[in-house]
PDB file of C-alpha atoms in Angstrom:
ATOM      1  CA  MET A   1     -25.291 -31.623 -26.421  1.00 57.00           C
ATOM      2  CA  GLY A   2     -25.486 -32.474 -30.443  1.00 67.00           C
ATOM      3  CA  TYR A   3     -22.531 -32.481 -32.603  1.00 69.00           C
ATOM      4  CA  LEU A   4     -23.079 -28.825 -34.169  1.00 69.00           C
ATOM      5  CA  SER A   5     -23.847 -27.153 -30.530  1.00 76.00           C
ATOM      6  CA  GLN A   6     -20.586 -29.035 -29.212  1.00 82.00           C
ATOM      7  CA  LYS A   7     -18.469 -27.564 -32.230  1.00 81.00           C
ATOM      8  CA  LYS A   8     -19.932 -23.887 -31.666  1.00 82.00           C
ATOM      9  CA  LYS A   9     -19.149 -24.167 -27.946  1.00 84.00           C
ATOM     10  CA  GLN A  10     -15.524 -25.334 -28.653  1.00 86.00           C
ATOM     11  CA  ALA A  11     -15.145 -22.562 -31.318  1.00 87.00           C
ATOM     12  CA  ARG A  12     -16.322 -20.122 -28.666  1.00 92.00           C
ATOM     13  CA  ILE A  13     -13.625 -21.227 -26.133  1.00 91.00           C
ATOM     14  CA  LYS A  14     -11.278 -21.084 -28.609  1.00 93.00           C
ATOM     15  CA  PHE A  15     -12.109 -17.882 -29.529  1.00 94.00           C
ATOM     16  CA  PHE A  16     -12.341 -16.750 -25.962  1.00 96.00           C
ATOM     17  CA  PHE A  17      -8.453 -18.250 -25.237  1.00 95.00           C
ATOM     18  CA  GLU A  18      -6.922 -16.297 -28.247  1.00 95.00           C
ATOM     19  CA  PHE A  19      -8.653 -13.195 -27.282  1.00 97.00           C
ATOM     20  CA  ALA A  20      -7.201 -13.591 -23.522  1.00 97.00           C
ATOM     21  CA  ALA A  21      -3.871 -13.732 -25.220  1.00 97.00           C
ATOM     22  CA  PHE A  22      -4.361 -11.107 -27.355  1.00 97.00           C
ATOM     23  CA  PHE A  23      -5.188  -8.971 -24.724  1.00 97.00           C
ATOM     24  CA  SER A  24      -2.290 -10.366 -22.190  1.00 97.00           C
ATOM     25  CA  VAL A  25       0.172  -9.246 -25.002  1.00 97.00           C
ATOM     26  CA  ALA A  26      -1.521  -5.930 -25.623  1.00 96.00           C
ATOM     27  CA  PHE A  27      -1.612  -5.189 -22.297  1.00 97.00           C
ATOM     28  CA  THR A  28       2.166  -6.122 -21.626  1.00 97.00           C
ATOM     29  CA  VAL A  29       3.432  -4.014 -24.604  1.00 95.00           C
ATOM     30  CA  GLY A  30       0.984  -1.190 -23.293  1.00 94.00           C
ATOM     31  CA  VAL A  31       2.849  -1.432 -20.119  1.00 94.00           C
ATOM     32  CA  PHE A  32       6.199  -0.539 -21.374  1.00 92.00           C
ATOM     33  CA  TRP A  33       5.064   1.711 -24.567  1.00 90.00           C
ATOM     34  CA  ASP A  34       4.502   5.754 -24.633  1.00 86.00           C
ATOM     35  CA  LEU A  35       0.743   5.866 -24.623  1.00 85.00           C
ATOM     36  CA  PRO A  36      -1.464   8.840 -23.978  1.00 90.00           C
ATOM     37  CA  ILE A  37      -1.317   9.964 -20.082  1.00 88.00           C
ATOM     38  CA  THR A  38      -5.126   9.101 -19.524  1.00 91.00           C
ATOM     39  CA  VAL A  39      -4.790   5.127 -20.772  1.00 92.00           C
ATOM     40  CA  LYS A  40      -1.627   5.182 -18.764  1.00 91.00           C
ATOM     41  CA  SER A  41      -2.922   6.535 -15.645  1.00 93.00           C
ATOM     42  CA  HIS A  42      -5.336   3.750 -16.011  1.00 94.00           C
ATOM     43  CA  ILE A  43      -2.790   1.140 -16.657  1.00 94.00           C
ATOM     44  CA  THR A  44      -0.969   2.114 -13.700  1.00 94.00           C
ATOM     45  CA  ASP A  45      -3.565   2.420 -11.165  1.00 94.00           C
ATOM     46  CA  TRP A  46      -4.989  -0.993 -12.036  1.00 96.00           C
ATOM     47  CA  TYR A  47      -1.974  -2.582 -13.200  1.00 97.00           C
ATOM     48  CA  PHE A  48      -1.966  -5.272 -10.203  1.00 97.00           C
ATOM     49  CA  GLN A  49      -5.457  -6.224 -10.983  1.00 97.00           C
ATOM     50  CA  TYR A  50      -4.734  -6.877 -14.435  1.00 97.00           C
ATOM     51  CA  TYR A  51      -2.241  -8.707 -13.342  1.00 97.00           C
ATOM     52  CA  LEU A  52      -4.441 -11.129 -11.159  1.00 97.00           C
ATOM     53  CA  LEU A  53      -6.513 -11.128 -14.065  1.00 97.00           C
ATOM     54  CA  MET A  54      -3.920 -12.862 -16.307  1.00 98.00           C
ATOM     55  CA  LEU A  55      -3.249 -15.338 -13.546  1.00 97.00           C
ATOM     56  CA  ALA A  56      -7.022 -16.301 -13.667  1.00 97.00           C
ATOM     57  CA  LEU A  57      -6.733 -16.481 -17.361  1.00 98.00           C
ATOM     58  CA  PHE A  58      -3.619 -19.074 -17.496  1.00 98.00           C
ATOM     59  CA  GLY A  59      -5.266 -21.079 -15.060  1.00 97.00           C
ATOM     60  CA  ALA A  60      -8.206 -21.325 -16.967  1.00 97.00           C
ATOM     61  CA  ALA A  61      -6.687 -21.967 -20.122  1.00 97.00           C
ATOM     62  CA  LEU A  62      -4.463 -25.108 -18.637  1.00 96.00           C
ATOM     63  CA  TYR A  63      -7.868 -26.436 -16.925  1.00 95.00           C
ATOM     64  CA  SER A  64      -9.351 -26.418 -20.552  1.00 94.00           C
ATOM     65  CA  LYS A  65      -6.260 -27.688 -22.197  1.00 94.00           C
ATOM     66  CA  ARG A  66      -5.321 -24.579 -24.593  1.00 95.00           C
ATOM     67  CA  PHE A  67      -1.684 -25.002 -24.337  1.00 96.00           C
ATOM     68  CA  LEU A  68      -0.633 -22.179 -26.756  1.00 96.00           C
ATOM     69  CA  PRO A  69      -2.677 -19.352 -25.347  1.00 97.00           C
ATOM     70  CA  ALA A  70      -1.633 -20.666 -21.876  1.00 97.00           C
ATOM     71  CA  LEU A  71       2.119 -20.433 -23.101  1.00 97.00           C
ATOM     72  CA  THR A  72       1.273 -16.993 -24.518  1.00 98.00           C
ATOM     73  CA  ILE A  73      -0.271 -15.610 -21.253  1.00 98.00           C
ATOM     74  CA  LEU A  74       2.318 -17.318 -18.967  1.00 98.00           C
ATOM     75  CA  LEU A  75       4.865 -15.458 -21.010  1.00 98.00           C
ATOM     76  CA  CYS A  76       3.217 -12.178 -20.383  1.00 98.00           C
ATOM     77  CA  ILE A  77       2.971 -13.031 -16.843  1.00 98.00           C
ATOM     78  CA  ILE A  78       6.589 -13.532 -16.128  1.00 98.00           C
ATOM     79  CA  ILE A  79       7.315  -9.978 -18.041  1.00 97.00           C
ATOM     80  CA  ASN A  80       4.702  -8.617 -15.689  1.00 97.00           C
ATOM     81  CA  PHE A  81       5.892 -10.046 -12.535  1.00 97.00           C
ATOM     82  CA  VAL A  82       9.743  -8.902 -12.917  1.00 96.00           C
ATOM     83  CA  ARG A  83       7.877  -5.445 -13.771  1.00 94.00           C
ATOM     84  CA  LEU A  84       6.191  -5.242 -10.829  1.00 95.00           C
ATOM     85  CA  GLY A  85       8.536  -7.437  -8.709  1.00 93.00           C
ATOM     86  CA  VAL A  86      11.218  -4.196  -9.243  1.00 92.00           C
ATOM     87  CA  SER A  87       8.877  -1.571  -8.222  1.00 92.00           C
ATOM     88  CA  THR A  88       7.229  -3.679  -4.986  1.00 95.00           C
ATOM     89  CA  ASN A  89       6.905  -6.962  -2.944  1.00 96.00           C
ATOM     90  CA  ILE A  90       3.983  -8.781  -4.748  1.00 94.00           C
ATOM     91  CA  PHE A  91       3.126 -11.244  -2.325  1.00 95.00           C
ATOM     92  CA  LEU A  92       5.572 -11.393   0.354  1.00 96.00           C
ATOM     93  CA  ASN A  93       6.664  -8.820   3.150  1.00 98.00           C
ATOM     94  CA  THR A  94      10.370  -8.249   3.368  1.00 97.00           C
ATOM     95  CA  PRO A  95      12.233 -10.532   6.163  1.00 97.00           C
ATOM     96  CA  SER A  96      14.874  -9.332   8.057  1.00 96.00           C
ATOM     97  CA  SER A  97      17.411 -10.931  10.847  1.00 93.00           C
ATOM     98  CA  GLY A  98      16.758  -8.258  13.220  1.00 93.00           C
ATOM     99  CA  ASP A  99      16.109  -8.672  16.969  1.00 91.00           C
ATOM    100  CA  ALA A 100      13.792  -5.596  17.621  1.00 96.00           C
ATOM    101  CA  PHE A 101       9.946  -5.548  17.206  1.00 97.00           C
ATOM    102  CA  LEU A 102       8.295  -2.574  17.247  1.00 98.00           C
ATOM    103  CA  THR A 103       4.367  -2.730  16.868  1.00 98.00           C
ATOM    104  CA  VAL A 104       2.898   0.321  14.840  1.00 98.00           C
ATOM    105  CA  VAL A 105      -0.932   0.552  14.945  1.00 98.00           C
ATOM    106  CA  TYR A 106      -1.909   2.881  11.618  1.00 98.00           C
ATOM    107  CA  GLN A 107      -5.505   4.055  11.087  1.00 98.00           C
ATOM    108  CA  ASN A 108      -6.953   6.733   8.428  1.00 97.00           C
ATOM    109  CA  HIS A 109     -10.208   8.515   8.162  1.00 96.00           C
ATOM    110  CA  LEU A 110     -10.627   8.238  12.275  1.00 96.00           C
ATOM    111  CA  GLN A 111     -13.738   9.413  13.984  1.00 96.00           C
ATOM    112  CA  HIS A 112     -13.801   7.351  17.442  1.00 96.00           C
ATOM    113  CA  LEU A 113     -10.271   7.830  19.137  1.00 96.00           C
ATOM    114  CA  ASP A 114     -11.488   5.776  22.141  1.00 95.00           C
ATOM    115  CA  GLU A 115     -12.104   2.624  20.128  1.00 96.00           C
ATOM    116  CA  SER A 116      -8.639   3.083  18.276  1.00 96.00           C
ATOM    117  CA  LEU A 117      -6.854   3.702  21.644  1.00 96.00           C
ATOM    118  CA  SER A 118      -8.669   0.552  22.925  1.00 96.00           C
ATOM    119  CA  ALA A 119      -7.724  -1.893  19.860  1.00 96.00           C
ATOM    120  CA  SER A 120      -4.026  -0.781  20.111  1.00 97.00           C
ATOM    121  CA  SER A 121      -3.835  -1.306  23.698  1.00 96.00           C
ATOM    122  CA  LYS A 122      -5.245  -4.577  23.634  1.00 96.00           C
ATOM    123  CA  GLU A 123      -2.041  -5.465  21.151  1.00 97.00           C
ATOM    124  CA  GLU A 124       0.341  -3.766  23.276  1.00 96.00           C
ATOM    125  CA  ALA A 125       1.429  -1.340  19.963  1.00 97.00           C
ATOM    126  CA  ASP A 126       4.592   0.488  20.820  1.00 97.00           C
ATOM    127  CA  VAL A 127       3.196   3.522  18.249  1.00 97.00           C
ATOM    128  CA  ILE A 128      -0.394   4.630  17.317  1.00 97.00           C
ATOM    129  CA  ALA A 129      -0.493   6.482  14.091  1.00 97.00           C
ATOM    130  CA  LEU A 130      -3.676   8.257  13.477  1.00 97.00           C
ATOM    131  CA  ASN A 131      -5.464  10.503  10.861  1.00 96.00           C
ATOM    132  CA  ALA A 132      -8.654  12.418  11.004  1.00 95.00           C
ATOM    133  CA  ASP A 133     -10.840  13.804   8.267  1.00 92.00           C
ATOM    134  CA  ASN A 134     -12.208  15.959  11.035  1.00 90.00           C
ATOM    135  CA  ARG A 135     -11.250  17.687  14.386  1.00 89.00           C
ATOM    136  CA  LEU A 136     -11.425  14.664  17.330  1.00 91.00           C
ATOM    137  CA  SER A 137     -11.010  15.837  20.943  1.00 89.00           C
ATOM    138  CA  ALA A 138      -7.701  14.873  22.655  1.00 88.00           C
ATOM    139  CA  LEU A 139      -8.258  11.915  25.074  1.00 91.00           C
ATOM    140  CA  ALA A 140      -5.851  10.973  27.947  1.00 88.00           C
ATOM    141  CA  SER A 141      -4.929   7.334  28.025  1.00 90.00           C
ATOM    142  CA  ARG A 142      -3.019   5.400  30.953  1.00 89.00           C
ATOM    143  CA  ASP A 143      -1.022   3.392  28.119  1.00 91.00           C
ATOM    144  CA  TYR A 144       0.060   6.184  25.594  1.00 95.00           C
ATOM    145  CA  GLN A 145       1.145   9.654  25.705  1.00 92.00           C
ATOM    146  CA  LEU A 146       0.090  12.020  23.044  1.00 92.00           C
ATOM    147  CA  PHE A 147       2.995  14.030  21.194  1.00 82.00           C
ATOM    148  CA  HIS A 148       1.464  16.965  20.506  1.00 74.00           C
ATOM    149  CA  ASN A 149       0.290  19.879  22.396  1.00 66.00           C
ATOM    150  CA  GLU A 150      -3.396  20.107  21.366  1.00 68.00           C
ATOM    151  CA  ASN A 151      -6.852  20.238  22.676  1.00 64.00           C
ATOM    152  CA  LEU A 152      -7.916  19.416  19.269  1.00 68.00           C
ATOM    153  CA  LEU A 153      -6.390  16.827  17.218  1.00 82.00           C
ATOM    154  CA  ASP A 154      -6.490  17.972  13.520  1.00 83.00           C
ATOM    155  CA  LYS A 155      -5.587  15.612  10.982  1.00 90.00           C
ATOM    156  CA  SER A 156      -2.488  13.479  11.533  1.00 94.00           C
ATOM    157  CA  PHE A 157      -1.187  12.847  15.377  1.00 94.00           C
ATOM    158  CA  ILE A 158       0.724   9.991  17.370  1.00 96.00           C
ATOM    159  CA  TYR A 159       0.063   8.270  20.507  1.00 96.00           C
ATOM    160  CA  SER A 160       2.939   6.124  21.912  1.00 95.00           C
ATOM    161  CA  ARG A 161       4.520   4.169  24.813  1.00 94.00           C
ATOM    162  CA  LEU A 162       8.106   4.825  23.565  1.00 92.00           C
ATOM    163  CA  ASP A 163      10.268   8.217  25.003  1.00 87.00           C
ATOM    164  CA  ALA A 164      10.001  10.418  22.191  1.00 87.00           C
ATOM    165  CA  LEU A 165      13.585  11.952  21.338  1.00 90.00           C
ATOM    166  CA  HIS A 166      11.374  14.414  19.141  1.00 91.00           C
ATOM    167  CA  ALA A 167       7.905  14.661  17.687  1.00 92.00           C
ATOM    168  CA  GLY A 168       6.076  17.193  15.406  1.00 92.00           C
ATOM    169  CA  LYS A 169       4.044  17.774  12.658  1.00 93.00           C
ATOM    170  CA  VAL A 170       4.900  18.884   9.004  1.00 95.00           C
ATOM    171  CA  HIS A 171       3.156  20.151   6.113  1.00 95.00           C
ATOM    172  CA  PHE A 172       4.343  18.750   2.570  1.00 96.00           C
ATOM    173  CA  SER A 173       1.107  20.983   1.026  1.00 93.00           C
ATOM    174  CA  PRO A 174      -1.769  23.268   2.143  1.00 91.00           C
ATOM    175  CA  ARG A 175      -3.755  20.191   2.284  1.00 92.00           C
ATOM    176  CA  TYR A 176      -1.530  17.487   3.434  1.00 95.00           C
ATOM    177  CA  GLU A 177       0.131  17.377   6.739  1.00 94.00           C
ATOM    178  CA  ALA A 178       2.110  14.504   8.527  1.00 96.00           C
ATOM    179  CA  SER A 179       3.029  13.548  12.212  1.00 96.00           C
ATOM    180  CA  TYR A 180       6.441  12.177  13.027  1.00 97.00           C
ATOM    181  CA  LEU A 181       7.926  10.458  16.081  1.00 96.00           C
ATOM    182  CA  SER A 182      11.521  10.314  16.241  1.00 96.00           C
ATOM    183  CA  PHE A 183      12.570   7.393  18.938  1.00 95.00           C
ATOM    184  CA  ASP A 184      15.026   4.898  20.588  1.00 95.00           C
ATOM    185  CA  PHE A 185      13.604   1.466  20.878  1.00 94.00           C
ATOM    186  CA  ASP A 186      16.030  -0.986  21.866  1.00 92.00           C
ATOM    187  CA  GLY A 187      18.765   0.199  20.793  1.00 92.00           C
ATOM    188  CA  HIS A 188      17.610   1.655  17.312  1.00 94.00           C
ATOM    189  CA  LYS A 189      17.074   4.617  16.459  1.00 95.00           C
ATOM    190  CA  GLY A 190      14.597   6.131  13.849  1.00 97.00           C
ATOM    191  CA  LEU A 191      12.242   8.719  12.834  1.00 98.00           C
ATOM    192  CA  LEU A 192       8.630   7.298  12.198  1.00 98.00           C
ATOM    193  CA  LEU A 193       6.569   9.378   9.490  1.00 98.00           C
ATOM    194  CA  ASN A 194       2.759   8.946   9.545  1.00 98.00           C
ATOM    195  CA  VAL A 195       1.070   9.840   6.354  1.00 98.00           C
ATOM    196  CA  ASP A 196      -2.442  10.169   4.916  1.00 97.00           C
ATOM    197  CA  PHE A 197      -2.547  10.951   1.167  1.00 97.00           C
ATOM    198  CA  SER A 198      -5.265   8.962   0.466  1.00 95.00           C
ATOM    199  CA  LYS A 199      -7.398  11.517  -1.006  1.00 94.00           C
ATOM    200  CA  LEU A 200      -4.183  13.088  -3.367  1.00 95.00           C
ATOM    201  CA  ALA A 201      -5.291  14.735  -6.457  1.00 93.00           C
ATOM    202  CA  ALA A 202      -2.939  13.850  -9.800  1.00 90.00           C
ATOM    203  CA  GLU A 203      -1.832  17.430 -10.192  1.00 93.00           C
ATOM    204  CA  GLU A 204      -1.034  17.658  -6.350  1.00 95.00           C
ATOM    205  CA  ALA A 205       1.337  14.526  -6.478  1.00 96.00           C
ATOM    206  CA  ALA A 206       4.312  15.965  -8.027  1.00 96.00           C
ATOM    207  CA  GLY A 207       4.701  19.104  -5.757  1.00 97.00           C
ATOM    208  CA  LEU A 208       4.002  17.082  -2.228  1.00 97.00           C
ATOM    209  CA  TYR A 209       6.532  14.013  -3.303  1.00 98.00           C
ATOM    210  CA  ASN A 210       9.169  16.694  -4.033  1.00 98.00           C
ATOM    211  CA  ASN A 211       8.587  18.109  -0.601  1.00 98.00           C
ATOM    212  CA  LEU A 212       8.306  14.693   1.235  1.00 98.00           C
ATOM    213  CA  THR A 213      11.637  13.833  -0.721  1.00 98.00           C
ATOM    214  CA  GLU A 214      13.487  16.951   0.698  1.00 98.00           C
ATOM    215  CA  PHE A 215      12.152  16.021   4.433  1.00 98.00           C
ATOM    216  CA  VAL A 216      13.164  12.625   4.104  1.00 98.00           C
ATOM    217  CA  LEU A 217      16.561  13.701   2.773  1.00 98.00           C
ATOM    218  CA  GLU A 218      17.158  16.238   5.511  1.00 97.00           C
ATOM    219  CA  GLN A 219      17.021  13.908   8.446  1.00 97.00           C
ATOM    220  CA  ASN A 220      19.749  12.314  10.296  1.00 95.00           C
ATOM    221  CA  LEU A 221      18.453   9.274  11.796  1.00 96.00           C
ATOM    222  CA  PRO A 222      17.043   6.251   9.319  1.00 97.00           C
ATOM    223  CA  VAL A 223      13.567   7.089   8.472  1.00 98.00           C
ATOM    224  CA  ILE A 224       9.978   4.650   8.528  1.00 98.00           C
ATOM    225  CA  ILE A 225       7.062   5.902   6.648  1.00 98.00           C
ATOM    226  CA  ILE A 226       3.727   4.356   7.086  1.00 98.00           C
ATOM    227  CA  GLY A 227       0.193   5.581   5.459  1.00 98.00           C
ATOM    228  CA  ASP A 228      -1.927   5.810   2.673  1.00 98.00           C
ATOM    229  CA  PHE A 229       0.264   7.264   0.067  1.00 98.00           C
ATOM    230  CA  GLY A 230      -2.402   7.894  -2.345  1.00 96.00           C
ATOM    231  CA  LEU A 231      -0.426   6.675  -5.418  1.00 96.00           C
ATOM    232  CA  PRO A 232       0.404   2.855  -6.076  1.00 96.00           C
ATOM    233  CA  SER A 233       3.943   2.152  -5.513  1.00 96.00           C
ATOM    234  CA  TRP A 234       4.800   1.317  -9.123  1.00 96.00           C
ATOM    235  CA  SER A 235       4.027   4.762 -10.688  1.00 96.00           C
ATOM    236  CA  ASP A 236       6.769   7.111 -11.836  1.00 94.00           C
ATOM    237  CA  THR A 237       5.963   9.370  -9.163  1.00 97.00           C
ATOM    238  CA  PHE A 238       6.550   6.784  -6.322  1.00 97.00           C
ATOM    239  CA  GLN A 239       9.402   5.091  -7.770  1.00 97.00           C
ATOM    240  CA  ASN A 240      11.275   8.419  -8.124  1.00 97.00           C
ATOM    241  CA  PHE A 241      10.649   9.105  -4.684  1.00 98.00           C
ATOM    242  CA  LEU A 242      11.986   6.069  -3.358  1.00 98.00           C
ATOM    243  CA  LEU A 243      15.512   6.001  -6.254  1.00 97.00           C
ATOM    244  CA  LYS A 244      15.996   9.441  -4.703  1.00 98.00           C
ATOM    245  CA  THR A 245      15.421   8.631  -0.835  1.00 98.00           C
ATOM    246  CA  GLY A 246      17.265   5.176  -0.784  1.00 97.00           C
ATOM    247  CA  LEU A 247      13.573   4.143   1.061  1.00 98.00           C
ATOM    248  CA  GLU A 248      12.182   0.536   0.144  1.00 98.00           C
ATOM    249  CA  ILE A 249       8.883  -0.990   0.127  1.00 98.00           C
ATOM    250  CA  LYS A 250       8.604  -3.695   2.939  1.00 98.00           C
ATOM    251  CA  ASN A 251       5.123  -4.650   2.625  1.00 98.00           C
ATOM    252  CA  ARG A 252       3.507  -7.283   0.191  1.00 97.00           C
ATOM    253  CA  VAL A 253       0.541  -5.600  -1.769  1.00 97.00           C
ATOM    254  CA  ILE A 254      -2.024  -4.547   0.652  1.00 97.00           C
ATOM    255  CA  LEU A 255      -5.659  -5.115  -1.693  1.00 96.00           C
ATOM    256  CA  SER A 256      -7.502  -2.655   0.592  1.00 96.00           C
ATOM    257  CA  ASP A 257      -7.971   1.372   1.441  1.00 94.00           C
ATOM    258  CA  GLY A 258      -8.402   0.125   4.980  1.00 95.00           C
ATOM    259  CA  SER A 259     -12.628   0.245   4.826  1.00 95.00           C
ATOM    260  CA  GLY A 260     -12.662  -3.620   4.581  1.00 94.00           C
ATOM    261  CA  LEU A 261     -10.091  -6.781   4.614  1.00 95.00           C
ATOM    262  CA  PHE A 262     -10.018  -7.078   0.993  1.00 94.00           C
ATOM    263  CA  ASN A 263     -11.287  -5.112  -2.020  1.00 94.00           C
ATOM    264  CA  PRO A 264      -9.895  -5.871  -5.536  1.00 92.00           C
ATOM    265  CA  PHE A 265     -11.008  -2.564  -6.699  1.00 91.00           C
ATOM    266  CA  VAL A 266      -9.122  -0.333  -5.037  1.00 94.00           C
ATOM    267  CA  ARG A 267      -5.748   1.149  -6.036  1.00 93.00           C
ATOM    268  CA  PRO A 268      -3.023  -0.390  -3.617  1.00 96.00           C
ATOM    269  CA  SER A 269      -1.345   2.706  -1.390  1.00 97.00           C
ATOM    270  CA  LEU A 270      -0.922   1.463   1.737  1.00 98.00           C
ATOM    271  CA  ASN A 271       2.387   0.659   2.338  1.00 98.00           C
ATOM    272  CA  VAL A 272       5.673   0.996   4.869  1.00 98.00           C
ATOM    273  CA  LEU A 273       8.748   2.086   3.840  1.00 98.00           C
ATOM    274  CA  GLY A 274      12.043   1.778   5.121  1.00 98.00           C
ATOM    275  CA  TYR A 275      15.815   1.657   5.508  1.00 96.00           C
ATOM    276  CA  LYS A 276      17.623  -1.127   3.750  1.00 95.00           C
ATOM    277  CA  THR A 277      17.875  -3.834   6.739  1.00 96.00           C
ATOM    278  CA  MET A 278      14.284  -2.986   7.687  1.00 98.00           C
ATOM    279  CA  GLY A 279      11.761  -6.065   7.684  1.00 98.00           C
ATOM    280  CA  LEU A 280       8.082  -6.539   8.305  1.00 98.00           C
ATOM    281  CA  LYS A 281       6.787  -9.658  10.240  1.00 97.00           C
ATOM    282  CA  GLU A 282       3.197  -8.837  10.248  1.00 96.00           C
ATOM    283  CA  ILE A 283       0.298  -7.310   8.647  1.00 98.00           C
ATOM    284  CA  ARG A 284      -2.902  -7.398  10.233  1.00 97.00           C
ATOM    285  CA  PHE A 285      -6.359  -5.874  10.246  1.00 97.00           C
ATOM    286  CA  LEU A 286      -7.895  -5.073  13.722  1.00 97.00           C
ATOM    287  CA  ASP A 287     -11.705  -4.797  14.279  1.00 96.00           C
ATOM    288  CA  LYS A 288     -12.858  -0.980  13.442  1.00 95.00           C
ATOM    289  CA  ALA A 289     -15.763  -0.903  15.412  1.00 94.00           C
ATOM    290  CA  ASP A 290     -17.801   2.063  14.464  1.00 95.00           C
ATOM    291  CA  ASN A 291     -14.857   3.871  12.632  1.00 96.00           C
ATOM    292  CA  PRO A 292     -15.262   3.837   8.852  1.00 96.00           C
ATOM    293  CA  SER A 293     -11.603   2.164   8.582  1.00 97.00           C
ATOM    294  CA  HIS A 294      -9.986  -0.810   9.921  1.00 97.00           C
ATOM    295  CA  PRO A 295      -6.522  -0.154  12.109  1.00 98.00           C
ATOM    296  CA  LEU A 296      -3.832  -2.059  10.718  1.00 98.00           C
ATOM    297  CA  LEU A 297      -1.158  -3.413  12.676  1.00 98.00           C
ATOM    298  CA  PHE A 298       2.084  -3.474  11.398  1.00 98.00           C
ATOM    299  CA  GLN A 299       5.280  -5.760  13.302  1.00 98.00           C
ATOM    300  CA  LEU A 300       8.454  -3.726  12.024  1.00 98.00           C
ATOM    301  CA  ILE A 301      11.633  -5.647  12.463  1.00 98.00           C
ATOM    302  CA  LEU A 302      14.593  -3.453  13.271  1.00 96.00           C
TER     303      LEU A 302
END
């Protein structure tokens, strides 16, 4: 490569990393700035992906020995790490010193109930929290009891090998219902709520989360909520919900909507919420077979 070509290449590289540093600063300022609602919504939806992009840019700047842009990007990474870390667990699940392990399989957009029951049985799951877009026919299982008196299963339902203290359904809006199961497992009592708000529209969020908050606060048992919450955990609506209820996010960020094992282009909205001393040991995707989404196995530490 000739001298002039090499000089032009270095100029392009220099411009790229200077722009990357400017972008990182502008984005970080935007996170804390009072921006128009559409821009703020975009940043909220894709916050984690932008954070990962900054990590990649930092690595590339170091590799190219562009230390000043790298230092600028690193500072932005630290600021955003703190901002995200206040809202959620970024890369690790919440540990716990508890001695009881409750295995829950969660699946949404269910179409083939028999396949989900079979996969859960192989994993010896204690609870199977299921959500269907269309009505399904109930199936008997030798391992699990269905805790809803319906011949046709509509939207949200739970199978379990546990003896339930109480079970039922609750409506949070005209379009959204959730199933719940209160249990006594190894001396640990709690209420497990199974939700699927994956198609939640922005205009529905405030009313639904107000109703969800009221439901949680009315319970006299520790509450655990598993499912797709329809919002990233760092959104204002979700953070207000956590603040009012005292619940905490127990899982790392899950970059998937359940249809695949990993998808960097989805809003992370799958979460496990629980009380302060509860932990999460494991998250694992099971084989989805002919269903459109994978069952997710969560091993809770009570």
